[in-house]
Amino acid sequence: MPMAGGIERRLERGIDGFLGRVFRSGLTPVDMGRRMVREMDAGRTVGVSGKTVAPNHFVFTISEADAEQLAEIETSLTRELVGHARDHAQTEHYRFRGPLEIELVASPRVRPGAFGVDARFREGPGGMGDACLVLPGGDRVDLDDTVMTIGRHPASLIVMEDPNVSRRHAEVRPRGDGFVLVDLASTNGTRVNGARITEVVLSDGDEMQFGSTVFRFEDE
């Protein structure tokens, strides 16, 4: 399946300045991203819920020479590949059984510029998928089998400074293979996609409003 040009440009921008110096062997992140999404498409399956599930753990086997040169930007490269996999999953409506993970493994049997990819299914803690809350600044808070407390109280897992938020405002609770948002009788209420709620099962892309602050729920 072809990769959108915009995503290719994002991958290239993500390691801008490293291409010529580090990838002299011909290994490029765009090729790695293309191969990764092909493995996602080839390995996808339909889960018991009827939703399409794709591999979420990718092991790239590269040459020892490339591994040495990539060492200084490995974190940036793996972050860009994770972002690309997330974008592709959203486009194709894939879900994951756990968080997206990328590993780079050096092998003396791989020539410089070449690479292999092993795509695997790996469950997250408690069997949860790759669900998270996206905060206003873009930070992501992963969700697992822990109840996520939200409010101005210092003991909250997500502490908010918004004066319109109650000290104990809301909770995101695991339920089955998903998550529910529960308002804790907050003063100004909790809204999901503009509607005031008491309790609601969250779906990918839902916008949650606490006071004047908006989070986004992502569940791939």
Coordinates of C-alpha atoms in Angstrom, one line a residue:
M1 CA 0.0 0.0 0.0
P2 CA 1.6 3.3 -1.0
M3 CA 2.6 5.8 1.7
A4 CA 1.2 9.3 1.5
G5 CA 3.6 11.9 0.4
G6 CA 2.9 14.1 3.5
I7 CA 4.0 11.2 5.8
E8 CA 7.2 10.7 3.7
R9 CA 8.0 14.4 4.1
R10 CA 7.3 14.2 7.9
L11 CA 9.7 11.3 8.2
E12 CA 12.4 13.1 6.2
R13 CA 11.9 16.3 8.3
G14 CA 12.2 14.3 11.5
I15 CA 15.8 13.4 10.9
D16 CA 16.7 16.5 8.9
G17 CA 20.5 17.1 9.1
F18 CA 21.4 13.4 9.6
L19 CA 20.6 12.0 6.2
G20 CA 23.9 12.7 4.4
R21 CA 26.2 12.1 7.4
V22 CA 24.6 9.0 8.9
F23 CA 22.9 7.1 6.1
R24 CA 25.9 7.0 3.7
S25 CA 25.2 3.3 3.2
G26 CA 21.9 4.1 1.5
L27 CA 19.7 3.1 4.4
T28 CA 16.8 5.6 4.7
P29 CA 14.0 6.1 7.2
V30 CA 11.5 6.5 4.4
D31 CA 12.3 2.9 3.1
M32 CA 12.1 1.6 6.7
G33 CA 8.7 3.3 7.1
R34 CA 7.4 1.9 3.8
R35 CA 8.5 -1.6 4.7
M36 CA 6.9 -1.3 8.2
V37 CA 3.5 -0.4 6.9
R38 CA 3.6 -3.2 4.4
E39 CA 4.3 -5.6 7.3
M40 CA 1.4 -4.0 9.2
D41 CA -0.9 -4.6 6.2
A42 CA 0.3 -8.1 5.6
G43 CA 0.1 -9.1 9.3
R44 CA -3.3 -7.6 10.1
T45 CA -6.0 -9.8 11.4
V46 CA -9.6 -9.5 12.7
G47 CA -9.9 -9.7 16.5
V48 CA -12.7 -11.2 18.6
S49 CA -14.4 -7.8 18.7
G50 CA -14.6 -7.7 14.9
K51 CA -12.0 -4.9 14.6
T52 CA -8.9 -5.1 12.6
V53 CA -5.8 -5.6 14.7
A54 CA -2.2 -5.0 13.3
P55 CA 1.2 -5.9 14.6
N56 CA 2.6 -3.3 17.1
H57 CA 6.1 -4.5 17.8
F58 CA 8.7 -4.1 15.0
V59 CA 12.3 -5.5 15.1
F60 CA 14.5 -3.9 12.4
T61 CA 17.7 -6.0 11.7
I62 CA 20.4 -3.8 10.3
S63 CA 24.1 -4.1 9.6
E64 CA 26.6 -3.5 12.4
A65 CA 28.0 -0.5 10.5
D66 CA 24.6 1.1 10.2
A67 CA 23.9 0.4 13.8
E68 CA 27.0 2.2 14.9
Q69 CA 26.2 5.3 12.7
L70 CA 22.5 5.3 13.8
A71 CA 23.3 5.1 17.6
E72 CA 23.3 8.9 18.1
I73 CA 19.8 9.4 16.5
E74 CA 18.2 6.1 17.4
T75 CA 15.7 7.7 19.8
S76 CA 14.6 10.3 17.1
L77 CA 14.4 7.6 14.4
T78 CA 12.3 5.2 16.5
R79 CA 10.0 8.1 17.5
E80 CA 9.4 9.0 13.9
L81 CA 8.7 5.4 12.9
V82 CA 6.2 5.0 15.8
G83 CA 4.5 8.2 14.6
H84 CA 4.3 6.9 11.1
A85 CA 2.8 3.6 12.3
R86 CA 0.2 5.5 14.3
D87 CA -0.7 7.6 11.3
H88 CA -1.1 4.6 9.1
A89 CA -3.2 2.8 11.7
Q90 CA -5.5 5.8 11.9
T91 CA -5.9 5.9 8.2
E92 CA -6.7 2.2 7.9
H93 CA -8.7 1.9 11.1
Y94 CA -6.3 -0.6 12.7
R95 CA -6.1 -1.2 16.4
F96 CA -3.2 -2.5 18.4
R97 CA -3.0 -5.0 21.3
G98 CA -0.3 -3.0 23.1
P99 CA 1.9 0.1 22.7
L100 CA 3.9 0.6 19.5
E101 CA 7.5 -0.4 19.9
I102 CA 10.5 -0.2 17.5
E103 CA 13.7 -2.2 18.1
L104 CA 17.0 -1.8 16.1
V105 CA 19.1 -5.0 16.2
A106 CA 22.6 -5.2 14.6
S107 CA 23.6 -8.4 12.8
P108 CA 27.0 -9.3 11.1
R109 CA 24.9 -11.1 8.4
V110 CA 23.3 -8.0 7.1
R111 CA 25.1 -5.8 4.6
P112 CA 25.2 -2.0 5.0
G113 CA 22.2 -0.4 3.5
A114 CA 20.0 -3.5 3.8
F115 CA 17.6 -4.3 6.6
G116 CA 14.9 -6.9 7.6
V117 CA 11.7 -6.4 9.6
D118 CA 10.0 -8.8 12.0
A119 CA 6.5 -7.6 12.8
R120 CA 4.9 -9.0 15.9
F121 CA 1.8 -8.8 18.1
R122 CA 2.6 -7.8 21.7
E123 CA 0.0 -7.1 24.4
G124 CA 0.3 -4.1 26.7
P125 CA 0.0 -4.3 30.5
G126 CA -3.1 -6.2 31.5
G127 CA -3.9 -6.9 27.9
M128 CA -4.7 -3.3 27.2
G129 CA -4.2 -1.8 23.8
D130 CA -2.3 1.3 22.8
A131 CA -4.6 3.9 24.3
C132 CA -3.6 7.3 25.6
L133 CA -4.8 10.8 26.5
V134 CA -3.3 13.5 24.4
L135 CA -2.9 16.7 26.5
P136 CA -3.2 20.3 25.2
G137 CA 0.5 20.6 24.7
G138 CA 0.8 17.4 22.7
D139 CA 2.1 15.2 25.6
R140 CA 0.7 11.7 25.7
V141 CA -0.4 9.9 28.8
D142 CA -0.6 6.1 28.2
L143 CA -3.5 4.2 29.7
D144 CA -3.4 0.7 31.1
D145 CA -5.2 -1.1 33.9
T146 CA -4.7 1.8 36.3
V147 CA -7.6 4.2 37.1
M148 CA -6.5 7.6 35.7
T149 CA -7.6 10.3 38.1
I150 CA -7.9 13.9 36.8
G151 CA -8.3 17.0 38.9
R152 CA -6.6 19.9 40.8
H153 CA -5.9 17.6 43.8
P154 CA -2.1 17.1 44.1
A155 CA -2.7 13.3 44.4
S156 CA -4.4 13.1 41.0
L157 CA -2.4 11.3 38.3
I158 CA -3.1 14.2 36.0
V159 CA -2.9 17.4 38.0
M160 CA -4.6 20.3 36.4
E161 CA -4.2 24.0 37.1
D162 CA -7.4 25.1 35.4
P163 CA -9.5 26.9 38.1
N164 CA -12.7 25.6 36.4
V165 CA -11.7 22.0 37.2
S166 CA -12.7 20.4 40.5
R167 CA -10.1 19.0 42.9
R168 CA -11.4 15.5 42.1
H169 CA -13.0 16.0 38.7
A170 CA -13.1 12.8 36.7
E171 CA -11.6 9.3 36.2
V172 CA -10.7 7.2 33.1
R173 CA -11.3 3.6 34.1
P174 CA -10.4 0.4 32.2
R175 CA -13.5 -1.7 31.4
G176 CA -13.3 -4.9 29.3
D177 CA -11.1 -4.1 26.3
G178 CA -11.7 -0.4 26.5
F179 CA -12.0 2.6 28.8
V180 CA -14.8 4.7 30.3
L181 CA -14.7 8.3 31.4
V182 CA -16.6 9.0 34.7
D183 CA -17.4 12.5 36.0
L184 CA -17.0 12.6 39.8
A185 CA -19.9 15.1 40.5
S186 CA -17.6 17.9 39.4
T187 CA -18.8 21.5 39.8
N188 CA -18.6 22.5 36.1
G189 CA -19.1 19.0 34.7
T190 CA -17.3 16.9 32.1
R191 CA -18.1 17.0 28.4
V192 CA -17.3 14.6 25.6
N193 CA -17.5 16.0 22.1
G194 CA -19.5 18.9 23.4
A195 CA -22.1 16.9 25.4
R196 CA -22.2 16.8 29.2
I197 CA -21.7 13.3 30.5
T198 CA -21.9 11.3 33.7
E199 CA -20.2 8.2 32.4
V200 CA -19.4 7.3 28.8
V201 CA -17.4 4.6 26.9
L202 CA -14.6 6.3 25.1
S203 CA -13.9 5.9 21.4
D204 CA -10.9 6.8 19.4
G205 CA -10.7 10.6 18.7
D206 CA -13.2 11.6 21.4
E207 CA -12.5 15.1 22.8
M208 CA -12.9 15.4 26.6
Q209 CA -13.4 18.8 28.2
F210 CA -12.6 19.5 31.8
G211 CA -13.3 23.1 32.7
S212 CA -11.8 25.0 29.8
T213 CA -9.2 22.3 29.0
V214 CA -9.6 19.8 26.3
F215 CA -7.9 16.3 26.0
R216 CA -8.2 13.9 23.2
F217 CA -8.6 10.1 23.6
E218 CA -6.7 7.9 21.2
D219 CA -7.2 4.1 21.1
E220 CA -5.6 2.4 18.1

